[in-house]
């Protein structure tokens, strides 16, 4: 080992505290890079393999009822490679322990052999026998949540007929990766299900013998999806086609894609922040070492070491820190990624999901760490080349403090000597002070911004269930009924109020921009479920026109006053031209609102409703729900209490715990900055502090002078960091909001206080560690040392 390498090991041991702090900062950045990139790769690759092996269809074309002969015509369309029909229906599962019927999707399996598309993945039991009456497969996630196993009986209502189905197996399917509770969009495995039966059995239940109500289609390699969708719609229009759509509009795939996109965004945006902080810290640390070892550098050069050899010695220190941080980050990233997998399996119905680190993430993390560290070190190492042996062995010129602040008059009387020394110390090095404050403010901004975003889910839940939709439950009918149905609901004992609604599936178009969704008809002056503006005030629905949510207006690139084309996909399926009158605030989904009577008038179906929202007596709620599930015209009931509990569970298991992760992130960044700054200040001023102790200053006064500067900088950085975090909140909210959900950005005092507590905690720990070393200082040894 060369003498310089021996010196390198001694230097690392001497500044081990600072090295550990910088290594942790680098490690957190690489951890996030490896974990998030690995999750993106794992989710993307698992989804791709699952879709490919189980042959997920490229296009889904729902219809009211089409004869089997139409499948041949579909397959003959230009751009279509293959086509298959299946039967899909809504069902209700009536469990004895549940007052509310559980909504389910019933899907057909071929009588013989495997399906051409969307083949199931059997996780337990066996397939239903061909011709096996009342045999069914059940969605694995629902079965596990309810403790149902192959061999159990399941009471199900299908098309108004009660049946007792024999569960023979558990399964999953590629088009059901994500399955939310109808009308809620949030996953709850215990409250939503899917079941599969042989085609003949299911066709008989839904009066689909010799027909299908959903076509599954594979596109040829050279097909243009938009053109093929138009051809499919034209062909199926006479049979009640509601509009074909591709994978990108499949609800299941959209949710997974949004999650992958969010992770990819975080992987690109967050790690560079940590690496920039690490580069800044290394710049300070290496700069201090070079400055304090001027004489040694001069002696090395005088004994024949070249500029390159001396600079390489200090550059090796930088590389050692960077490589150690990258290695630790890679290891922790893999462990963190594996710990996240069970959470994703809770929300997504993957048959398997294994964390596979992205090899590129290791390379990017290591290279970026070395590059960032090198950038911080190289700037300092220029001084090494500039030193000549004679110049380096001379003590540096003392700093010029002639322009420092002075205290006279009342300020001199009010401020004691240690306080004045603290303030002068801050004023003497303004650039270092600003850089240190900026680093601390950056850690505060990241923590407060991200914590506010996660706290916004609390506000989203409160607004959704107390301002926008104040119902206790929502009833959905099997088909549009007359307004008499709402009156019948109002006569149920315990029902306080009823508001009828009508949801009409539609394709909304504005030029080239389109959206597949629905239009919701509300009463003239709704009190239970309302459209609200940005000030949370209810919007009066116009007699003519439509109110769009902000998310939908952004998707369609449309503003109030412009005309919107609404292609209704129900009943006579008219094409409407309606003006956009206002834009509403929405938090979940992308709804569009019209007055109920105006919507029915446009459809030429006066007095029709598809459901109702209820306010009920809490003491009689369970009795009401049990009564409703016995009515044949009720397709489902969504209880607000259960919906809120599902959303709360999602927050507690996912977003809620992330608040503390971001708090820890802020702690690591702030600790790394403050501890290094405190250690460097201690090293630079050890002789001055020892002199103060000798002339009569106490340990506490000496510590106050050293750490008081850092305390002032930290306290000054907190409001700056809070302000920056406030701005960062809006940027993050805009980046992560989508059609599926919108994040309400606002100032959250709790989140900013929560972030500030972590920053102050890091400062206190750093200060305590430095003060401990200060109290142990050997005054005689320090005073004998040369500058």
XYZ file of C-alpha atoms in Angstrom:
787
model
C 0.000 0.000 0.000
C 1.384 3.371 -0.998
C 1.891 6.111 1.606
C -0.888 8.154 0.016
C -3.333 5.238 0.291
C -2.387 4.812 3.948
C -3.078 8.509 4.466
C -6.428 8.076 2.682
C -7.533 5.419 5.173
C -6.471 7.624 8.089
C -8.426 10.560 6.632
C -11.555 8.433 6.223
C -11.292 7.235 9.807
C -10.710 10.787 11.056
C -13.836 12.191 9.386
C -15.928 9.044 9.696
C -18.935 10.947 11.058
C -19.062 13.260 8.058
C -18.414 10.358 5.693
C -21.316 8.369 7.152
C -23.659 11.343 6.813
C -22.766 11.858 3.138
C -22.952 8.126 2.446
C -26.479 8.071 3.867
C -27.572 10.954 1.646
C -26.196 9.212 -1.442
C -27.667 5.894 -0.302
C -31.175 7.340 0.027
C -31.000 8.785 -3.470
C -29.797 5.492 -4.946
C -32.323 3.565 -2.814
C -35.211 5.490 -4.338
C -33.725 5.104 -7.810
C -33.309 1.334 -7.460
C -36.612 0.752 -5.661
C -38.790 2.842 -7.968
C -37.066 1.764 -11.173
C -37.292 -1.837 -10.010
C -40.994 -1.493 -9.249
C -41.573 0.089 -12.660
C -39.674 -2.752 -14.337
C -41.405 -5.414 -12.220
C -44.908 -4.083 -12.785
C -44.310 -3.432 -16.484
C -42.695 -6.778 -17.198
C -45.200 -8.758 -15.121
C -48.082 -6.986 -16.807
C -46.592 -7.560 -20.265
C -45.949 -11.247 -19.588
C -49.399 -11.718 -18.050
C -51.123 -10.034 -20.976
C -49.107 -12.038 -23.467
C -49.482 -15.448 -21.847
C -53.184 -14.986 -21.146
C -53.876 -13.253 -24.468
C -55.505 -10.029 -23.357
C -57.651 -8.637 -26.167
C -56.562 -5.488 -27.984
C -60.112 -4.172 -28.366
C -63.303 -4.583 -26.311
C -66.648 -4.005 -28.039
C -69.720 -4.176 -25.735
C -73.143 -4.496 -27.363
C -76.712 -4.981 -26.162
C -77.167 -8.317 -27.942
C -75.588 -9.452 -31.195
C -75.926 -12.826 -33.001
C -72.920 -15.119 -33.217
C -72.859 -14.680 -37.007
C -71.589 -11.132 -36.542
C -68.281 -12.482 -35.229
C -67.317 -13.670 -38.712
C -68.042 -10.207 -40.091
C -65.971 -8.652 -37.334
C -63.033 -10.941 -38.089
C -63.226 -9.960 -41.767
C -62.827 -6.230 -41.067
C -59.531 -4.661 -42.232
C -57.105 -4.503 -39.317
C -58.826 -7.275 -37.313
C -56.825 -10.491 -36.841
C -59.294 -12.471 -34.720
C -62.610 -11.941 -32.955
C -64.421 -13.823 -30.206
C -67.686 -13.185 -28.411
C -68.546 -13.703 -24.780
C -71.418 -13.107 -22.402
C -70.992 -10.567 -19.625
C -73.583 -9.747 -16.995
C -74.079 -8.009 -13.677
C -74.712 -10.179 -10.631
C -75.298 -9.744 -6.921
C -73.760 -11.996 -4.284
C -75.979 -12.246 -1.211
C -73.896 -13.205 1.815
C -75.815 -13.803 5.025
C -73.433 -11.701 7.127
C -73.706 -8.704 4.794
C -76.657 -6.334 4.716
C -75.589 -4.946 1.347
C -75.457 -7.204 -1.729
C -71.994 -7.504 -3.247
C -71.776 -6.471 -6.879
C -70.059 -8.881 -9.236
C -69.291 -9.370 -12.917
C -70.318 -12.659 -14.460
C -68.204 -13.705 -17.465
C -68.535 -16.665 -19.776
C -66.009 -19.405 -20.488
C -66.141 -21.477 -23.696
C -68.056 -24.723 -23.270
C -64.993 -26.632 -24.454
C -61.321 -25.739 -24.510
C -59.665 -22.418 -23.676
C -60.878 -18.978 -24.584
C -59.150 -17.246 -27.474
C -58.761 -14.090 -25.405
C -58.515 -13.155 -21.733
C -57.759 -16.711 -20.618
C -58.079 -17.224 -16.898
C -55.274 -18.083 -14.482
C -56.460 -20.855 -12.162
C -55.116 -20.407 -8.622
C -57.069 -23.163 -6.853
C -59.549 -25.941 -7.603
C -60.629 -26.875 -11.125
C -62.524 -25.515 -14.108
C -66.308 -25.899 -14.331
C -67.303 -29.074 -16.155
C -68.825 -28.638 -19.633
C -72.539 -28.717 -19.029
C -71.947 -28.599 -15.261
C -74.984 -26.810 -13.905
C -74.348 -23.941 -11.449
C -70.588 -24.523 -11.325
C -68.503 -21.357 -11.146
C -65.031 -19.956 -10.681
C -64.612 -17.066 -8.241
C -62.122 -14.183 -8.265
C -59.232 -15.158 -6.011
C -58.936 -11.827 -4.164
C -62.626 -11.806 -3.206
C -62.568 -15.452 -2.155
C -59.574 -14.912 0.118
C -61.057 -11.733 1.609
C -64.294 -13.593 2.418
C -62.805 -16.939 3.366
C -64.484 -18.789 0.499
C -62.850 -21.963 -0.824
C -63.589 -24.455 -3.617
C -66.517 -26.612 -2.583
C -68.505 -23.785 -0.963
C -71.931 -22.658 -2.162
C -72.511 -19.046 -3.153
C -75.982 -17.387 -3.262
C -76.109 -15.215 -6.396
C -78.807 -13.175 -8.135
C -78.384 -13.158 -11.913
C -80.776 -11.266 -14.164
C -83.354 -11.176 -11.365
C -83.125 -14.919 -10.620
C -81.690 -16.286 -7.389
C -79.302 -19.201 -7.734
C -76.975 -21.176 -5.493
C -73.661 -21.591 -7.314
C -71.081 -24.251 -6.529
C -67.591 -22.738 -6.324
C -65.260 -25.253 -7.971
C -62.150 -23.074 -8.289
C -60.516 -19.698 -7.857
C -59.126 -17.712 -10.750
C -57.765 -14.404 -12.021
C -57.804 -12.820 -15.472
C -55.664 -10.214 -17.280
C -58.586 -7.824 -17.799
C -59.237 -7.796 -14.038
C -55.821 -6.720 -12.731
C -57.617 -3.923 -10.935
C -61.283 -4.182 -10.023
C -62.834 -1.314 -8.115
C -66.186 -1.213 -6.401
C -68.701 0.076 -8.990
C -69.296 3.775 -8.529
C -66.343 4.165 -6.153
C -63.238 3.270 -8.198
C -61.373 2.256 -5.039
C -60.246 -1.350 -4.638
C -61.803 -3.418 -1.883
C -61.424 -7.166 -2.456
C -64.162 -7.906 0.089
C -66.841 -5.813 -1.659
C -66.486 -6.575 -5.371
C -66.188 -9.894 -7.170
C -66.030 -11.634 -10.530
C -67.207 -15.114 -11.424
C -66.902 -17.319 -14.486
C -69.337 -19.922 -15.794
C -69.535 -22.035 -18.934
C -71.013 -20.203 -21.909
C -74.215 -22.249 -22.196
C -75.042 -21.783 -18.505
C -74.380 -18.047 -18.497
C -76.153 -17.466 -21.830
C -79.248 -19.138 -20.428
C -79.135 -16.930 -17.338
C -78.962 -13.709 -19.370
C -81.070 -14.764 -22.381
C -78.040 -14.792 -24.698
C -78.450 -18.158 -26.423
C -76.765 -17.897 -29.808
C -75.673 -14.343 -29.070
C -72.994 -12.326 -27.323
C -72.885 -8.937 -25.627
C -69.143 -8.285 -25.741
C -66.706 -8.906 -28.575
C -63.005 -9.395 -27.884
C -60.742 -8.525 -30.785
C -57.062 -8.830 -31.684
C -55.611 -6.297 -34.118
C -53.273 -7.133 -36.974
C -49.721 -5.773 -36.851
C -50.334 -2.968 -39.371
C -53.706 -1.903 -37.968
C -54.517 1.642 -36.885
C -56.569 1.335 -33.730
C -58.725 4.430 -34.258
C -59.734 3.344 -37.765
C -60.548 -0.194 -36.623
C -62.658 1.114 -33.736
C -64.717 3.166 -36.183
C -65.321 0.107 -38.387
C -66.317 -2.017 -35.390
C -68.741 0.637 -34.148
C -70.346 0.924 -37.571
C -70.797 -2.852 -37.772
C -72.191 -3.300 -34.258
C -74.297 -0.140 -34.146
C -77.510 -1.935 -35.251
C -77.060 -4.395 -32.381
C -76.788 -1.780 -29.657
C -73.049 -1.245 -29.667
C -72.010 1.161 -26.924
C -68.627 1.980 -28.444
C -65.528 -0.165 -28.906
C -62.401 0.802 -26.972
C -58.775 -0.285 -26.771
C -56.595 -1.451 -23.910
C -55.686 2.107 -22.969
C -59.350 2.714 -22.018
C -59.695 -0.544 -20.084
C -60.206 0.568 -16.471
C -57.969 -2.182 -15.126
C -55.069 -1.270 -17.391
C -55.508 2.469 -16.827
C -55.045 2.132 -13.077
C -51.890 0.047 -13.444
C -50.537 2.430 -16.079
C -51.140 5.411 -13.795
C -49.232 3.688 -10.996
C -46.311 2.822 -13.262
C -46.245 6.364 -14.633
C -46.210 7.868 -11.141
C -43.336 5.643 -10.045
C -41.370 6.486 -13.182
C -41.867 10.203 -12.527
C -40.633 9.857 -8.953
C -37.640 7.803 -10.090
C -36.609 10.617 -12.426
C -37.311 13.565 -10.135
C -36.362 12.666 -6.552
C -32.938 10.903 -6.652
C -31.130 13.841 -8.357
C -32.031 16.018 -5.377
C -30.130 13.738 -2.991
C -27.142 13.492 -5.300
C -27.007 17.287 -5.635
C -26.975 17.574 -1.832
C -24.197 14.976 -1.668
C -22.130 16.907 -4.226
C -22.558 20.064 -2.161
C -21.491 18.300 1.033
C -18.436 16.757 -0.602
C -17.466 20.136 -1.972
C -17.470 21.570 1.547
C -15.740 18.594 3.185
C -13.004 18.130 0.605
C -12.504 21.879 0.383
C -11.941 22.032 4.131
C -9.503 19.116 4.049
C -7.489 20.659 1.210
C -7.391 24.010 2.993
C -6.296 22.489 6.302
C -3.623 20.322 4.636
C -1.916 23.052 2.610
C 1.404 22.354 4.300
C 1.179 18.592 3.716
C 0.332 19.195 0.040
C 3.371 21.454 -0.297
C 5.614 18.854 1.342
C 4.309 16.080 -0.902
C 5.019 18.145 -3.995
C 8.459 19.074 -2.629
C 9.292 15.379 -2.210
C 8.463 14.681 -5.870
C 4.778 13.812 -5.974
C 3.150 15.277 -9.072
C -0.011 17.385 -9.166
C -1.880 14.420 -10.635
C -0.772 12.057 -7.867
C -1.718 14.465 -5.103
C -5.048 15.334 -6.716
C -5.774 11.616 -7.273
C -5.282 11.031 -3.561
C -8.072 13.440 -2.656
C -10.190 12.288 -5.581
C -9.986 8.729 -4.225
C -11.605 9.998 -1.020
C -14.485 11.352 -3.061
C -14.822 8.090 -4.980
C -14.716 6.017 -1.787
C -17.624 7.961 -0.331
C -19.615 7.821 -3.579
C -19.077 4.099 -4.130
C -19.941 3.260 -0.514
C -23.157 5.283 -0.754
C -24.098 3.711 -4.088
C -23.441 0.180 -2.806
C -25.484 0.749 0.348
C -28.266 2.381 -1.672
C -28.433 -0.543 -4.109
C -28.723 -3.037 -1.252
C -31.384 -1.045 0.590
C -33.223 -0.382 -2.668
C -33.622 -4.099 -3.315
C -34.853 -4.698 0.243
C -37.298 -1.781 0.045
C -38.592 -2.958 -3.345
C -39.263 -6.436 -2.013
C -41.075 -4.952 0.974
C -43.373 -3.008 -1.391
C -44.484 -6.059 -3.375
C -47.102 -7.271 -0.825
C -48.733 -3.815 -0.935
C -49.117 -3.992 -4.718
C -50.522 -7.505 -4.505
C -53.183 -6.110 -2.164
C -54.481 -3.676 -4.783
C -53.702 -5.457 -8.056
C -54.763 -8.988 -8.961
C -51.459 -10.235 -10.341
C -51.151 -14.024 -10.177
C -47.493 -13.464 -9.327
C -45.309 -10.416 -8.758
C -41.625 -10.681 -7.958
C -39.398 -7.671 -7.452
C -36.854 -7.678 -10.244
C -34.302 -4.883 -9.888
C -33.629 -3.046 -13.103
C -29.920 -3.584 -13.925
C -29.888 -0.151 -15.530
C -30.958 1.366 -12.197
C -27.819 -0.019 -10.514
C -25.648 1.396 -13.268
C -27.447 4.741 -13.316
C -27.343 5.002 -9.525
C -23.639 4.203 -9.346
C -22.652 6.423 -12.278
C -24.817 9.298 -11.098
C -23.411 9.020 -7.568
C -19.826 9.068 -8.811
C -20.573 11.870 -11.270
C -22.293 14.041 -8.651
C -19.553 13.408 -6.104
C -16.870 14.078 -8.678
C -18.517 17.348 -9.647
C -18.317 18.472 -6.040
C -14.741 17.280 -5.619
C -13.206 18.426 -8.890
C -14.081 22.067 -8.223
C -12.037 21.903 -5.031
C -9.179 19.890 -6.511
C -8.325 22.734 -8.820
C -6.690 24.323 -5.786
C -4.287 21.386 -5.532
C -2.962 22.076 -9.029
C -2.668 25.783 -8.222
C -0.492 25.271 -5.132
C 3.287 25.518 -5.582
C 5.343 23.818 -2.850
C 6.610 27.110 -1.437
C 3.185 28.759 -1.458
C 1.435 25.740 -0.013
C 3.844 25.477 2.962
C 3.121 29.074 3.946
C 0.078 29.649 6.148
C -2.865 31.058 4.200
C -3.540 34.779 4.364
C -5.887 35.544 7.226
C -9.425 36.338 6.177
C -10.435 39.977 5.765
C -13.033 40.798 8.375
C -12.821 44.564 7.884
C -16.305 44.686 6.372
C -18.001 42.632 9.067
C -20.953 44.037 10.961
C -20.391 46.070 14.116
C -22.649 46.565 17.094
C -22.876 49.947 18.729
C -25.335 51.805 20.838
C -28.473 49.970 21.927
C -27.565 46.782 19.994
C -24.277 46.525 21.870
C -26.104 46.911 25.193
C -28.834 44.361 24.397
C -26.645 41.655 22.846
C -24.093 39.836 24.951
C -20.644 38.976 23.620
C -21.397 35.363 22.518
C -24.503 36.502 20.606
C -22.538 39.203 18.802
C -19.892 36.638 17.878
C -22.584 34.372 16.434
C -24.031 37.139 14.279
C -20.585 38.252 13.086
C -19.741 34.678 12.168
C -22.845 34.494 9.972
C -22.107 37.839 8.309
C -18.437 37.037 7.598
C -19.242 34.137 5.248
C -22.489 35.113 3.507
C -22.176 32.708 0.572
C -21.565 29.707 2.772
C -24.457 30.789 4.967
C -26.784 31.084 1.970
C -25.688 27.714 0.567
C -26.241 26.022 3.923
C -29.651 27.659 4.347
C -30.626 26.664 0.792
C -29.739 23.026 1.458
C -31.764 22.924 4.668
C -34.672 24.713 2.985
C -34.536 22.152 0.170
C -34.909 19.281 2.627
C -37.763 21.098 4.343
C -39.450 21.821 0.989
C -39.288 18.196 -0.134
C -40.672 16.910 3.145
C -43.428 19.508 3.488
C -44.412 19.294 -0.189
C -44.657 15.515 -0.304
C -46.259 15.260 3.129
C -48.871 17.822 2.083
C -49.660 15.750 -1.002
C -50.227 12.655 1.089
C -52.258 14.706 3.536
C -54.329 15.909 0.582
C -55.852 12.447 0.423
C -57.422 13.180 3.818
C -58.910 16.379 2.422
C -60.006 14.557 -0.711
C -61.879 12.037 1.411
C -63.514 14.694 3.562
C -64.569 16.774 0.566
C -65.831 13.753 -1.332
C -67.988 12.466 1.518
C -69.063 15.709 3.198
C -69.258 18.348 0.442
C -69.627 16.765 -3.002
C -71.542 13.593 -2.173
C -73.300 13.684 1.184
C -75.352 10.556 0.678
C -75.453 7.577 3.003
C -75.931 5.169 0.115
C -76.454 4.946 -3.638
C -78.933 2.587 -5.285
C -78.363 1.525 -8.901
C -81.197 -0.028 -10.913
C -80.868 -2.850 -13.420
C -82.285 -0.562 -16.158
C -83.754 2.952 -16.360
C -87.048 3.159 -14.454
C -89.745 5.753 -14.027
C -89.589 8.412 -11.324
C -92.060 6.307 -9.360
C -89.092 4.176 -8.291
C -87.680 7.137 -6.355
C -91.024 7.670 -4.623
C -91.067 4.016 -3.597
C -87.617 4.413 -2.065
C -88.773 7.490 -0.170
C -91.611 5.499 1.414
C -89.205 3.011 3.029
C -89.201 3.602 6.822
C -85.959 5.262 7.850
C -85.241 6.947 4.508
C -84.987 10.698 5.121
C -84.530 11.933 1.561
C -84.054 10.630 -1.965
C -82.444 12.272 -4.984
C -82.953 10.500 -8.307
C -80.071 10.439 -10.798
C -79.508 9.112 -14.271
C -76.145 7.960 -15.576
C -75.994 7.643 -19.337
C -72.937 6.094 -21.035
C -71.585 8.416 -23.712
C -68.607 9.312 -25.833
C -67.756 13.005 -25.509
C -65.964 14.686 -28.393
C -64.355 18.063 -28.950
C -62.675 17.965 -32.339
C -60.008 15.277 -32.165
C -60.224 14.991 -28.391
C -62.520 12.224 -27.140
C -63.429 10.659 -23.815
C -65.386 7.521 -23.079
C -67.437 8.089 -19.942
C -70.937 9.048 -18.921
C -73.236 11.999 -18.340
C -74.903 12.233 -14.932
C -78.332 13.817 -14.688
C -79.071 15.568 -11.376
C -82.219 17.219 -10.083
C -82.663 20.995 -10.434
C -81.411 21.864 -6.946
C -79.511 18.843 -5.620
C -78.813 18.722 -1.902
C -77.250 15.278 -1.501
C -74.877 15.004 -4.497
C -73.804 18.231 -6.160
C -71.467 19.779 -8.681
C -69.239 22.319 -6.905
C -66.896 25.077 -8.030
C -63.358 25.868 -6.875
C -64.740 27.652 -3.786
C -66.688 24.524 -2.816
C -69.992 26.287 -3.566
C -72.732 24.335 -5.394
C -73.177 25.003 -9.108
C -76.706 25.599 -10.391
C -77.194 23.299 -13.382
C -78.517 25.112 -16.465
C -81.689 24.197 -18.313
C -79.603 23.815 -21.467
C -75.976 22.857 -21.466
C -73.520 20.665 -19.613
C -71.144 21.160 -16.676
C -67.793 19.379 -16.966
C -65.342 18.518 -14.232
C -61.961 20.213 -14.470
C -60.256 16.909 -15.255
C -62.656 16.222 -18.121
C -62.370 19.774 -19.456
C -58.586 19.342 -19.532
C -58.872 16.000 -21.325
C -61.195 17.448 -23.965
C -59.314 20.774 -24.127
C -62.577 22.678 -23.899
C -63.711 25.787 -22.029
C -67.081 27.241 -21.040
C -68.931 28.674 -24.014
C -67.738 26.047 -26.492
C -69.927 23.324 -27.989
C -69.453 19.677 -27.021
C -70.569 16.619 -28.975
C -72.155 13.919 -26.805
C -72.679 10.544 -28.473
C -75.120 8.734 -26.188
C -74.580 4.965 -26.111
C -77.930 3.988 -24.619
C -81.503 3.716 -25.886
C -81.928 5.497 -29.225
C -78.295 6.631 -28.975
C -78.748 10.193 -30.188
C -75.845 12.547 -30.931
C -76.218 15.775 -28.949
C -74.588 19.170 -29.436
C -74.583 20.951 -26.089
C -72.765 24.049 -24.813
C -70.332 23.790 -21.917
C -71.625 26.243 -19.331
C -69.270 25.810 -16.373
C -66.325 23.786 -15.083
C -66.717 22.011 -11.736
C -64.170 20.821 -9.227
C -63.938 17.043 -8.949
C -61.678 14.802 -6.918
C -62.416 11.298 -8.199
C -63.074 10.476 -11.809
C -64.007 12.870 -14.614
C -67.775 13.411 -14.361
C -70.082 15.490 -16.551
C -73.373 16.871 -15.238
C -76.696 17.906 -16.803
C -80.097 18.670 -15.331
C -82.073 15.449 -15.108
C -85.123 16.782 -16.931
C -82.948 18.364 -19.654
C -81.023 15.112 -20.170
C -84.243 13.072 -20.402
C -85.675 15.630 -22.795
C -82.655 15.273 -25.083
C -83.033 11.490 -24.929
C -86.799 11.721 -25.534
C -87.297 9.613 -22.396
C -89.025 11.869 -19.851
C -89.161 10.849 -16.219
C -86.507 8.109 -16.400
C -83.887 7.482 -13.694
C -81.108 4.907 -13.361
C -80.534 5.186 -9.620
C -80.909 7.316 -6.517
C -78.864 8.682 -3.653
C -80.294 8.291 -0.160
C -80.010 9.891 3.252
C -81.131 7.389 5.883
C -81.540 6.965 9.609
C -78.255 5.407 10.834
C -80.182 3.280 13.325
C -82.177 1.654 10.505
C -79.515 1.671 7.781
C -78.795 -2.051 7.876
C -82.499 -2.858 7.758
C -82.896 -0.613 4.692
C -79.955 -2.171 2.850
C -81.286 -5.679 3.493
C -84.685 -4.647 2.182
C -83.179 -3.172 -0.988
C -81.127 -6.240 -1.880
C -84.351 -8.251 -2.113
C -85.760 -6.020 -4.853
C -85.273 -7.474 -8.346
C -84.841 -4.069 -10.009
C -81.876 -3.161 -7.779
C -78.544 -3.881 -9.503
C -76.449 -2.796 -6.562
C -76.139 -0.650 -3.453
C -73.052 1.342 -2.534
C -72.834 2.392 1.114
C -70.869 5.587 1.770
C -69.551 4.273 5.085
C -68.006 1.254 3.373
C -66.619 3.378 0.551
C -64.982 5.704 3.040
C -63.528 2.785 4.988
C -62.025 1.379 1.777
C -60.430 4.718 0.962
C -59.128 5.058 4.515
C -57.578 1.592 4.325
C -55.895 2.498 1.071
C -54.434 5.608 2.681
C -53.304 3.836 5.845
C -51.522 1.038 3.986
C -50.053 3.127 1.202
C -50.076 6.897 1.232
C -50.374 7.274 5.007
C -47.171 5.421 5.802
C -45.387 7.356 3.071
C -45.712 10.514 5.173
C -43.262 9.069 7.666
C -40.969 7.911 4.875
C -40.802 11.464 3.550
C -40.189 12.698 7.084
C -37.253 10.308 7.328
C -36.015 11.539 3.955
C -36.063 15.117 5.245
C -34.206 13.969 8.347
C -31.473 12.314 6.283
C -30.984 15.342 4.019
C -31.030 17.850 6.856
C -28.886 15.725 9.121
C -26.304 15.292 6.380
C -26.138 19.024 5.706
C -26.222 20.254 9.296
C -23.899 17.649 10.743
C -21.283 18.254 8.070
C -21.597 22.014 8.468
C -21.251 21.696 12.244
C -18.239 19.394 11.984
C -16.523 21.681 9.486
C -17.215 24.737 11.644
C -15.852 22.880 14.654
C -12.677 21.908 12.781
C -12.126 25.419 11.437
C -12.711 27.128 14.777
C -11.289 24.576 17.203
C -8.312 26.809 18.034
C -10.520 29.896 18.502
C -12.951 27.989 20.717
C -10.089 26.579 22.792
C -8.722 30.100 23.235
C -12.120 31.275 24.444
C -12.215 28.441 26.958
C -8.765 29.398 28.258
C -9.720 33.050 28.767
C -12.784 32.105 30.801
C -15.678 31.126 28.523
C -17.653 28.124 29.761
C -18.334 24.978 27.733
C -21.907 26.111 27.207
C -20.838 29.537 25.916
C -18.308 27.974 23.545
C -20.967 25.576 22.252
C -23.401 28.476 21.887
C -20.926 30.350 19.692
C -20.306 27.287 17.532
C -23.852 25.992 17.235
C -25.668 29.309 17.517
C -24.772 30.117 13.912
C -26.288 26.826 12.774
C -29.387 27.385 14.900
C -29.988 30.798 13.343
C -29.493 29.389 9.840
C -31.852 26.469 10.510
C -34.558 28.710 11.926
C -34.177 31.126 9.016
C -34.347 28.244 6.512
C -37.631 26.851 7.895
C -39.971 29.561 6.538
C -38.103 29.580 3.227
C -38.415 25.811 3.014
C -42.081 25.991 3.938
C -42.724 28.553 1.201
C -40.808 26.467 -1.335
C -42.696 23.384 -0.186
C -45.982 25.213 -0.750
C -45.012 25.874 -4.359
C -43.704 22.340 -4.754
C -47.066 21.011 -3.570
C -48.871 22.506 -6.552
C -46.243 21.224 -8.986
C -46.471 17.693 -7.593
C -50.285 17.798 -7.466
C -50.437 18.878 -11.108
C -47.976 16.158 -12.112
C -49.741 13.316 -10.345
C -53.390 14.286 -10.893
C -55.033 12.358 -13.677
C -58.425 11.413 -15.062
C -58.793 8.803 -12.313
C -58.215 11.129 -9.368
C -57.321 14.747 -8.701
C -55.138 15.826 -5.815
C -56.331 19.037 -4.112
C -53.277 21.183 -3.410
C -53.498 23.641 -0.531
C -51.504 24.866 2.437
C -51.621 22.275 5.213
C -50.259 23.593 8.536
C -49.970 20.091 9.994
C -47.842 18.822 7.101
C -45.503 21.821 7.284
C -45.235 21.472 11.040
C -44.630 17.745 10.663
C -41.796 18.401 8.190
C -40.340 21.147 10.366
C -40.259 18.792 13.349
C -38.083 16.361 11.418
C -35.752 19.160 10.324
C -35.426 20.457 13.889
C -34.915 16.917 15.131
C -32.038 16.436 12.695
C -30.535 19.753 13.806
C -30.759 18.809 17.481
C -29.129 15.414 16.915
C -26.334 16.983 14.865
C -25.795 19.695 17.458
C -25.678 17.190 20.294
C -23.072 15.059 18.522
C -20.824 18.058 17.795
C -21.201 19.471 21.303
C -20.191 16.119 22.743
C -16.941 16.271 20.770
C -16.443 19.914 21.734
C -16.726 19.084 25.428
C -14.090 16.347 25.009
C -11.592 18.678 23.297
C -8.015 18.651 24.680
C -7.398 22.401 24.980
C -3.628 22.138 25.269
C -3.292 19.889 22.213
C -5.478 22.206 20.127
C -3.615 25.361 21.169
C -0.271 23.757 20.348
C -1.435 22.869 16.811
C -0.471 25.164 13.917
C -2.974 26.750 11.557
